[in-house]
mmCIF file of C-alpha atoms and ligand atoms in Angstrom:
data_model
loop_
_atom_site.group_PDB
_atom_site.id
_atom_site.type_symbol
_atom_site.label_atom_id
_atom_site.label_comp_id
_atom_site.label_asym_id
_atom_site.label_seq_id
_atom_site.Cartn_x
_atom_site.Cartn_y
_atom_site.Cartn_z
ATOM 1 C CA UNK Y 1 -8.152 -61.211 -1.158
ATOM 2 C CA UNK Y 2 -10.639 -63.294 -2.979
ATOM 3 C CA UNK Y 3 -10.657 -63.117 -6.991
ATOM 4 C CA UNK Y 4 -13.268 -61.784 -8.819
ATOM 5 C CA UNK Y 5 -13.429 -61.801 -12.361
ATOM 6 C CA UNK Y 6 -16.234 -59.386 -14.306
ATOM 7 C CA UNK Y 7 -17.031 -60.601 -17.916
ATOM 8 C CA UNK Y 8 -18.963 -56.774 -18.782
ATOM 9 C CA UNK Y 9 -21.026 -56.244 -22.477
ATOM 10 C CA UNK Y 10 -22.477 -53.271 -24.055
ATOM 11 C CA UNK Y 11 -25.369 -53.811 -21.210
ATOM 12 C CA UNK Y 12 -22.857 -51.928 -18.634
ATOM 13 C CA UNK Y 13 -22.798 -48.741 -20.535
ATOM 14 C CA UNK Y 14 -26.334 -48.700 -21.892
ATOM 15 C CA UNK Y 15 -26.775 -46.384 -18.569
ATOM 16 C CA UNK Y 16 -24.436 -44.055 -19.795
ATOM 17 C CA UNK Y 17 -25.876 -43.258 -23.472
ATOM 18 C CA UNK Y 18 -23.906 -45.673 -25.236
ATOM 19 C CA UNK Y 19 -26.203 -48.391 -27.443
ATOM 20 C CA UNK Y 20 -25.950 -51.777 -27.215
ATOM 21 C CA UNK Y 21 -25.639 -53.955 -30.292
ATOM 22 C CA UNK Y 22 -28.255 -56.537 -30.091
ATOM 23 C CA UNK Y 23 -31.547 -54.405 -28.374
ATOM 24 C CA UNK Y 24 -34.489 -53.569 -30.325
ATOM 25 C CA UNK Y 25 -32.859 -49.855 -30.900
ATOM 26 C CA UNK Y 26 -28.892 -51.845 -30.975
ATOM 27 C CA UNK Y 27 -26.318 -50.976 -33.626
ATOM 28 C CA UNK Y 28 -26.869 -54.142 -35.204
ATOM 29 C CA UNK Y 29 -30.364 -54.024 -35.706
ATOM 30 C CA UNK Y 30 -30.084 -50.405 -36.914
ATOM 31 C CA UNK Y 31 -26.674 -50.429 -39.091
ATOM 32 C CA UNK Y 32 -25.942 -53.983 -41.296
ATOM 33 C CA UNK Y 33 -22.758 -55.241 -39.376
ATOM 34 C CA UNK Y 34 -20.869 -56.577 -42.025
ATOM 35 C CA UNK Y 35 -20.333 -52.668 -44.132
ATOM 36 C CA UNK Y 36 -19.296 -51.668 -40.867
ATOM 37 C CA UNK Y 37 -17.320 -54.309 -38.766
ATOM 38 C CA UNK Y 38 -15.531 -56.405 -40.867
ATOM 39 C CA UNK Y 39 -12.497 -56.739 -43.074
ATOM 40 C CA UNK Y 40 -14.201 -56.874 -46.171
ATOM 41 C CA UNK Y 41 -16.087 -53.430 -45.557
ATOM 42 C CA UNK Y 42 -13.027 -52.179 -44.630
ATOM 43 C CA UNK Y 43 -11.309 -53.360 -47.867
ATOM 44 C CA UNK Y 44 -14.551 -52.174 -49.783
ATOM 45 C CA UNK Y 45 -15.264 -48.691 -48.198
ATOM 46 C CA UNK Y 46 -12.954 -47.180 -45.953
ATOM 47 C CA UNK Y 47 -14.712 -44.107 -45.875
ATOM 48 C CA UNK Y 48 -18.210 -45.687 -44.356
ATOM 49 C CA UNK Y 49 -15.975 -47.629 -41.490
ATOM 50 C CA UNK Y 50 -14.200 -44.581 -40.425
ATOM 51 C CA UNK Y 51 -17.086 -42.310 -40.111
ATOM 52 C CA UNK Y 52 -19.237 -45.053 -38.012
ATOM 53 C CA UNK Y 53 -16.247 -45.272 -35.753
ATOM 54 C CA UNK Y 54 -15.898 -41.317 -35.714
ATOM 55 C CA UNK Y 55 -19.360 -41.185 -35.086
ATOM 56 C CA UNK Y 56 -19.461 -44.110 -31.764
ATOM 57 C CA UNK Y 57 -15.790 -42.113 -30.556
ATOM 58 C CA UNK Y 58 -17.531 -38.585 -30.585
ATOM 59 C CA UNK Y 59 -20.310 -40.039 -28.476
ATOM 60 C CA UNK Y 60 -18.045 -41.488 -25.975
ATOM 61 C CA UNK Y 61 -16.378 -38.375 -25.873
ATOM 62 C CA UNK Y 62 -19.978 -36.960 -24.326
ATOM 63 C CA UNK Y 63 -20.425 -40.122 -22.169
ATOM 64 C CA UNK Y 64 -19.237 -40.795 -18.723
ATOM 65 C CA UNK Y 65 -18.704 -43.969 -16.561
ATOM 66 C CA UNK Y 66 -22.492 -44.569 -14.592
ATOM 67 C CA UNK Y 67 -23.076 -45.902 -11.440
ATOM 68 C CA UNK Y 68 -22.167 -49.963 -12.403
ATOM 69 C CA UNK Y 69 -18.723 -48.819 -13.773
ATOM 70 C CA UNK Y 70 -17.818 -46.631 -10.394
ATOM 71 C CA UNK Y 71 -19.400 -49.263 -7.791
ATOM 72 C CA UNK Y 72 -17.359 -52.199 -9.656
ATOM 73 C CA UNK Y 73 -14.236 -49.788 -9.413
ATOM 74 C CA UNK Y 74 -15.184 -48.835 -5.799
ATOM 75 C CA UNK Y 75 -15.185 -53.129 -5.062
ATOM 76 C CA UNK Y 76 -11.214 -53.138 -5.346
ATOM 77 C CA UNK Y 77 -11.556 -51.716 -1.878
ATOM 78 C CA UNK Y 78 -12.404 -55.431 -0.567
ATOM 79 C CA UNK Y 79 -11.561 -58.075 -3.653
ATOM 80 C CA UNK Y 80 -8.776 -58.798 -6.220
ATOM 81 C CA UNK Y 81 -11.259 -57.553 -9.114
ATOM 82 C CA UNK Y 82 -10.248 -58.211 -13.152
ATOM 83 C CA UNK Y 83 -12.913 -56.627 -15.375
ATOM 84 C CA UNK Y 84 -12.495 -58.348 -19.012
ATOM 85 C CA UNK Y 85 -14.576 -56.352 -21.112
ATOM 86 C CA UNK Y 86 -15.940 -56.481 -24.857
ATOM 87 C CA UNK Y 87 -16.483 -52.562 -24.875
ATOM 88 C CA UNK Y 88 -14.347 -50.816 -26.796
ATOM 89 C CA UNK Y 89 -15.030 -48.029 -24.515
ATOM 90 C CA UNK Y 90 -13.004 -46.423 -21.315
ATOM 91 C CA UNK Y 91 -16.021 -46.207 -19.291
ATOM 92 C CA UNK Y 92 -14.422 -49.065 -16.843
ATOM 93 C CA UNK Y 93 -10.759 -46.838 -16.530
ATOM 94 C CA UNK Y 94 -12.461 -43.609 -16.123
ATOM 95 C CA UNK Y 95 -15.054 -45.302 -13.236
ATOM 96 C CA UNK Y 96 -11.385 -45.838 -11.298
ATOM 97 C CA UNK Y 97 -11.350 -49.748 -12.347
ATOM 98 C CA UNK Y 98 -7.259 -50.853 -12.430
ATOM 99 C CA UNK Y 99 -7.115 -54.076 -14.037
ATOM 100 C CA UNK Y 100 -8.900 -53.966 -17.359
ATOM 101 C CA UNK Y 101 -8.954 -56.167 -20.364
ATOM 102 C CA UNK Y 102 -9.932 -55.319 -23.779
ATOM 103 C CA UNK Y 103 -10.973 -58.228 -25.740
ATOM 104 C CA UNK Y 104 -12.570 -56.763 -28.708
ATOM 105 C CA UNK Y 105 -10.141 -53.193 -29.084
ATOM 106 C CA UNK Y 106 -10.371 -49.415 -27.881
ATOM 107 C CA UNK Y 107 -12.435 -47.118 -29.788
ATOM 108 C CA UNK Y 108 -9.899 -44.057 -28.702
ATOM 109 C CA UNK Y 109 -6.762 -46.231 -29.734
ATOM 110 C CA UNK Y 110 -5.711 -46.426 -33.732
ATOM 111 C CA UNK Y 111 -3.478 -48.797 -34.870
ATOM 112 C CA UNK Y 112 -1.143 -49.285 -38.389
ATOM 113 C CA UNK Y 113 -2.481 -51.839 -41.159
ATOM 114 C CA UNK Y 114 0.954 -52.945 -41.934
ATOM 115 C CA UNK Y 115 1.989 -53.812 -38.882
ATOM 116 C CA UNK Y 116 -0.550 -54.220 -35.656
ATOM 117 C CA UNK Y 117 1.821 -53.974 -32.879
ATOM 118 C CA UNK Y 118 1.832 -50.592 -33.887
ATOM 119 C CA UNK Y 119 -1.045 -49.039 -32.184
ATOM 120 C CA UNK Y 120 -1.260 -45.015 -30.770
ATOM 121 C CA UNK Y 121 -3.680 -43.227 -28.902
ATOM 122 C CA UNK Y 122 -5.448 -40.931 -31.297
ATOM 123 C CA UNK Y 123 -5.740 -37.414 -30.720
ATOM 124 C CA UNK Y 124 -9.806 -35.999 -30.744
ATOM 125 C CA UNK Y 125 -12.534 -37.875 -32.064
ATOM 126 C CA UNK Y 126 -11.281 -38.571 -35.920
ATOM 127 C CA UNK Y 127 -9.312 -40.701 -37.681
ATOM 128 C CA UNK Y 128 -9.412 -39.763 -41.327
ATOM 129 C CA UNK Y 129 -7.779 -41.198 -44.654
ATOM 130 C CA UNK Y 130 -4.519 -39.961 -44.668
ATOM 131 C CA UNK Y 131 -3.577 -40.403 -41.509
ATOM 132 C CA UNK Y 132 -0.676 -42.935 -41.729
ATOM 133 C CA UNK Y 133 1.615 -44.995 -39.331
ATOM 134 C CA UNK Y 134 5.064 -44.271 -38.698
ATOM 135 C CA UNK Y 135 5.692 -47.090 -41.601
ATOM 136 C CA UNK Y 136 3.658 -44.952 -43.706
ATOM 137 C CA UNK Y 137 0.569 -46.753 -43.978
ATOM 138 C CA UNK Y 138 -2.759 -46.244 -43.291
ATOM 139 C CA UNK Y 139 -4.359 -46.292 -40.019
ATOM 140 C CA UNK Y 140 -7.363 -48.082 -38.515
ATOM 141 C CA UNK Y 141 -9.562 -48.310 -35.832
ATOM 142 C CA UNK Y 142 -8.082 -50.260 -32.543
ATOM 143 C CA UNK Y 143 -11.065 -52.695 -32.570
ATOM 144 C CA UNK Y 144 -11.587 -56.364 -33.497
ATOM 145 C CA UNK Y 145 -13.911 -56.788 -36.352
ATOM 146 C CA UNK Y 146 -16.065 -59.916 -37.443
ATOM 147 C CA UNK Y 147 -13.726 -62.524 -38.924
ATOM 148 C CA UNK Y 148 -10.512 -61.272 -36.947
ATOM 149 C CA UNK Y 149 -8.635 -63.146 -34.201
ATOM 150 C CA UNK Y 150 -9.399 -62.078 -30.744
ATOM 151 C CA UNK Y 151 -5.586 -61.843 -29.649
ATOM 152 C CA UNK Y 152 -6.483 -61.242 -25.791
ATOM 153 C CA UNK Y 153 -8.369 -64.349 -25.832
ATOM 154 C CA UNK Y 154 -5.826 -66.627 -24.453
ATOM 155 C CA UNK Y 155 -4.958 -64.197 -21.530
ATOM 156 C CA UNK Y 156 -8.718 -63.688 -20.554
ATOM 157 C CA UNK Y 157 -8.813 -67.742 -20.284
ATOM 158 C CA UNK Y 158 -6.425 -68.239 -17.753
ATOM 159 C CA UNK Y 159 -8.037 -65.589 -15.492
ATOM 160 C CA UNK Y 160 -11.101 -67.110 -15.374
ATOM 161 C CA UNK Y 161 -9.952 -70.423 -15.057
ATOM 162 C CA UNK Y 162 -8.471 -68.811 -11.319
ATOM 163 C CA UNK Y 163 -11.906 -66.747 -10.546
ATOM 164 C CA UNK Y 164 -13.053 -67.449 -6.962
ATOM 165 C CA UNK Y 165 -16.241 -65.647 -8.222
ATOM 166 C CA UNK Y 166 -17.461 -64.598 -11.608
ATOM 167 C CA UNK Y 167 -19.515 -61.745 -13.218
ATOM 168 C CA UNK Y 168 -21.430 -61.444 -16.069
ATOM 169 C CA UNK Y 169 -23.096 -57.858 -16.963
ATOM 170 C CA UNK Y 170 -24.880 -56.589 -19.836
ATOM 171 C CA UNK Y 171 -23.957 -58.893 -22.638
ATOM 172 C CA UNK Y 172 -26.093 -61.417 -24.906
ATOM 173 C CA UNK Y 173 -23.221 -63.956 -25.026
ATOM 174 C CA UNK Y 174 -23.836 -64.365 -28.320
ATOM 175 C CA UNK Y 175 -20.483 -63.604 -29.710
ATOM 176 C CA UNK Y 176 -17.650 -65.991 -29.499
ATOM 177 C CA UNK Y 177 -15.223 -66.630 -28.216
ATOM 178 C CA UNK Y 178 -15.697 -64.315 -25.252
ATOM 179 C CA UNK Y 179 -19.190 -66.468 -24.705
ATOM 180 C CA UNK Y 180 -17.387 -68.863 -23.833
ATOM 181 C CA UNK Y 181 -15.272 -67.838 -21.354
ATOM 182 C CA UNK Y 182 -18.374 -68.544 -18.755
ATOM 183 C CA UNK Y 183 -17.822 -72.317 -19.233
ATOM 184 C CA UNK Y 184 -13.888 -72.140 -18.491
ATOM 185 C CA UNK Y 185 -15.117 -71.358 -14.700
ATOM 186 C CA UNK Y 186 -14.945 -73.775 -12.752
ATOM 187 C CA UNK Y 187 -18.206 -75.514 -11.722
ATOM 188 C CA UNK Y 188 -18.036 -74.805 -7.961
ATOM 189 C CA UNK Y 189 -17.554 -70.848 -8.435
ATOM 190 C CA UNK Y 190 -20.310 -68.823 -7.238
ATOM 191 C CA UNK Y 191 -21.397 -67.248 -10.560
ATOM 192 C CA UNK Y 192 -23.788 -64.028 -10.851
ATOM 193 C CA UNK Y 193 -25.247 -63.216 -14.238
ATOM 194 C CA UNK Y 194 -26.526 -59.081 -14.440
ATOM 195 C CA UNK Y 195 -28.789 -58.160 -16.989
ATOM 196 C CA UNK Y 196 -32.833 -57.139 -17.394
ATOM 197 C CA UNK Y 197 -32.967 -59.744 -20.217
ATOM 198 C CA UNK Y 198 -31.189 -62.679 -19.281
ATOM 199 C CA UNK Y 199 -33.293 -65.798 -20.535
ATOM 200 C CA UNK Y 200 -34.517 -69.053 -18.412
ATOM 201 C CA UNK Y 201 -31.818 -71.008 -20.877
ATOM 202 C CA UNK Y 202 -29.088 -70.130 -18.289
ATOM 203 C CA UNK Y 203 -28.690 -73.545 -16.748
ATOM 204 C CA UNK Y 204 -25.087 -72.924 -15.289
ATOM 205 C CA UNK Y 205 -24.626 -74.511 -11.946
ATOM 206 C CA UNK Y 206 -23.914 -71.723 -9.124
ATOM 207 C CA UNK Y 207 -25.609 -69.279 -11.771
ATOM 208 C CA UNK Y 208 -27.600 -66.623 -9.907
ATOM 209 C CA UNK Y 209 -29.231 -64.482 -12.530
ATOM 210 C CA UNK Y 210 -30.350 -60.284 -11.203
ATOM 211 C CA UNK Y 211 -32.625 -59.516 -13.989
ATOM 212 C CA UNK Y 212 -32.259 -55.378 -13.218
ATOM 213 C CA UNK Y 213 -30.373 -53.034 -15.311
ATOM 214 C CA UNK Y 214 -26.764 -53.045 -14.323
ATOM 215 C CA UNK Y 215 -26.644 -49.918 -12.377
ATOM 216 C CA UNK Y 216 -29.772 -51.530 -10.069
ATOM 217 C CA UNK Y 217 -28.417 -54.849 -10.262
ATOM 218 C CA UNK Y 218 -24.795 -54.243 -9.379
ATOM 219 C CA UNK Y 219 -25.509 -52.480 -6.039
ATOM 220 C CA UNK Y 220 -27.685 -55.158 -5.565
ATOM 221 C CA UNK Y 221 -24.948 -58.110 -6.033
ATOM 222 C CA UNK Y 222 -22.033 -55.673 -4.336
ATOM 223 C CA UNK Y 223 -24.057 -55.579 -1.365
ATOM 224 C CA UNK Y 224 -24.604 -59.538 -1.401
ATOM 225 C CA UNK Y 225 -20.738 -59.991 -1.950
ATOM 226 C CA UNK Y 226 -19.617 -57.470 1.291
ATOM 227 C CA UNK Y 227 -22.086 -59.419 3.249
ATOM 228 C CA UNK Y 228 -20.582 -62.412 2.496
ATOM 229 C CA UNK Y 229 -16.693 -61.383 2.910
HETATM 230 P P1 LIG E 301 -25.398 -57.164 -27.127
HETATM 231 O O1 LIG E 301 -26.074 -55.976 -27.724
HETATM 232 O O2 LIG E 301 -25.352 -58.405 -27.922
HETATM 233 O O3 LIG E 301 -26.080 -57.510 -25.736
HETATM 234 C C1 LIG E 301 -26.359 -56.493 -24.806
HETATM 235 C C2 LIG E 301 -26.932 -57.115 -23.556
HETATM 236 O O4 LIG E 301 -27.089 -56.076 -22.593
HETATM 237 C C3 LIG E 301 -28.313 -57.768 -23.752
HETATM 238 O O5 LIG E 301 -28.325 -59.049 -23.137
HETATM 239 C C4 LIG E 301 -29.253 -56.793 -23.041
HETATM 240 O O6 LIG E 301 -30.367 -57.451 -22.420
HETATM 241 C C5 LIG E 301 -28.349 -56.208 -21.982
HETATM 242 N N1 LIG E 301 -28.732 -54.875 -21.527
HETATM 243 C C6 LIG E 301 -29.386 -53.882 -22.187
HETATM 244 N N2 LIG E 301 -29.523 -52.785 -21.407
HETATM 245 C C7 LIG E 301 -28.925 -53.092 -20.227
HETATM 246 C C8 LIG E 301 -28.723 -52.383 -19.002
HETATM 247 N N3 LIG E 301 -29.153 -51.125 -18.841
HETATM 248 N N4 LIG E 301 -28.081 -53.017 -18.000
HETATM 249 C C9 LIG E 301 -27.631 -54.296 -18.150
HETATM 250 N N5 LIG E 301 -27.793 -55.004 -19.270
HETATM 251 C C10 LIG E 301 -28.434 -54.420 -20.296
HETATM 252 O O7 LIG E 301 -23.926 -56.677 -26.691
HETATM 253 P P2 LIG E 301 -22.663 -57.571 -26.367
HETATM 254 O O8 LIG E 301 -23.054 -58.870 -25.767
HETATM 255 O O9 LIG E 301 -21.708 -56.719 -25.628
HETATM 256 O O10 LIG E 301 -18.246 -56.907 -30.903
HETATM 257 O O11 LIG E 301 -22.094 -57.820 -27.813
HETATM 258 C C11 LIG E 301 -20.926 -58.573 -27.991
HETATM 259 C C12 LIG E 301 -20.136 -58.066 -29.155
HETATM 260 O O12 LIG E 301 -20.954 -58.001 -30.311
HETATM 261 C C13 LIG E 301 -19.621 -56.652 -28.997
HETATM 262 O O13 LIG E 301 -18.416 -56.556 -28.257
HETATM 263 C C14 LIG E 301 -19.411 -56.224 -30.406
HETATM 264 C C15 LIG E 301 -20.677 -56.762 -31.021
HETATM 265 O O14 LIG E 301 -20.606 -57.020 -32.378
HETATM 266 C C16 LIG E 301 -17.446 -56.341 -31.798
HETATM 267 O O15 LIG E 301 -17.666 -55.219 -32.225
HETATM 268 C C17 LIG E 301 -16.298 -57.190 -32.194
#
């Protein structure tokens, strides 16, 4: 079975309620990133960082996979497929997809501040002060934040290095270092980039670019690959 390796952004799950980060309604242009995603805010106001992370939990609570996730899952019928995603979301597990890769954390997972291999599937929607490790400290949200190493990094290298094809859907690549997993592919991989936005600075050779949103554009690439198997 061929390889296929699926680099996904907050673009995937747009469809399914969930806001991006970077789009003229994103996170990031609404809420100021660094109160909210970074050490220092954490340090500074505990309070502020739990509640937006209660806040983007309860809504995935409401959301469910959409038709990119469950057509992606459904294409383990006919390839070897690894999704390596920056969503902290489940949307990819709950579509039916086997072989997923967090790079940047769970939003359902909480893990201890003492001690980070200590990390447990919280219960609900909210993670309050108070609620403390097994060690007795406090716990956090499962996610990387601005400033922090990206520990899967190293992992999600080597599988793209063996792709035999890659995909890219729904992400700016603006954030690093998952941007630049696209350049460990080799340069004779047939490479497919998904997403309504994606600018005419793409000069990657064997870069097809779908400009549809990823719902449209994966059925649109799945059919391409099937015809090609
Ligand atoms: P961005 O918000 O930076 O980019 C979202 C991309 O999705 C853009 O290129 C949009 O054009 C595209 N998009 C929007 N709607 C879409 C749709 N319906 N279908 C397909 N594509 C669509 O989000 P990311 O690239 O995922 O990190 O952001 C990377 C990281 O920055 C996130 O993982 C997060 C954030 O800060 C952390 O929290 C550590």
């Amino acid at each position: 079975m061929k390889r296929i390796i699926v680099l996904t952004g907050a673009g995937i799950s747009a469809e399914s309620g969930l806001k991006t980060f970077r789009d003229g309604d994103g996170l990031w242009n609404t809420y100021r990133m660094e109160d909210l995603a970074t050490p220092e805010a954490w340090n500074s106001n505990p309070e502020l960082v739990l509640e937006f992370y209660n806040w983007r939990r309860k809504q995935l609570y409401e959301a469910e996979p959409n038709p990119a996730h469950i057509v992606l899952a459904k294409l383990e019928q006919h390839f070897d497929v690894q999704i390596i995603t920056q969503n902290v979301d489940d949307l990819h597990e709950r579509a039916g997809s086997t072989k997923v890769l967090h790079l940047h954390g769970e939003l359902k997972k909480v893990r201890s501040t003492v001690d980070p291999d200590l990390v447990y599937e919280l219960r609900g929607w909210e993670l309050k002060l108070g609620d403390l490790c097994e060690k007795g400290s406090q716990l956090r949200p499962h996610v990387v934040w601005f400033g922090e190493e990206v520990p899967n990094i190293m992992i999600a290298n080597s599988m793209v290095r063996n792709a035999d094809i890659f995909i890219v859907i729904g992400t700016s690549l603006k954030v690093y270092p998952a941007a630049g997993l696209l350049y460990y592919v080799s340069a004779n991989v047939p490479k497919y980039l998904v997403d309504p936005k994606a600018g005419p600075e793409m000069v990657i050779k064997n870069l097809k670019i779908i400009r549809e949103k990823a719902s449209a554009g994966v059925h649109v690439l799945v059919d391409e690959l099937i015809k090609n198997l």
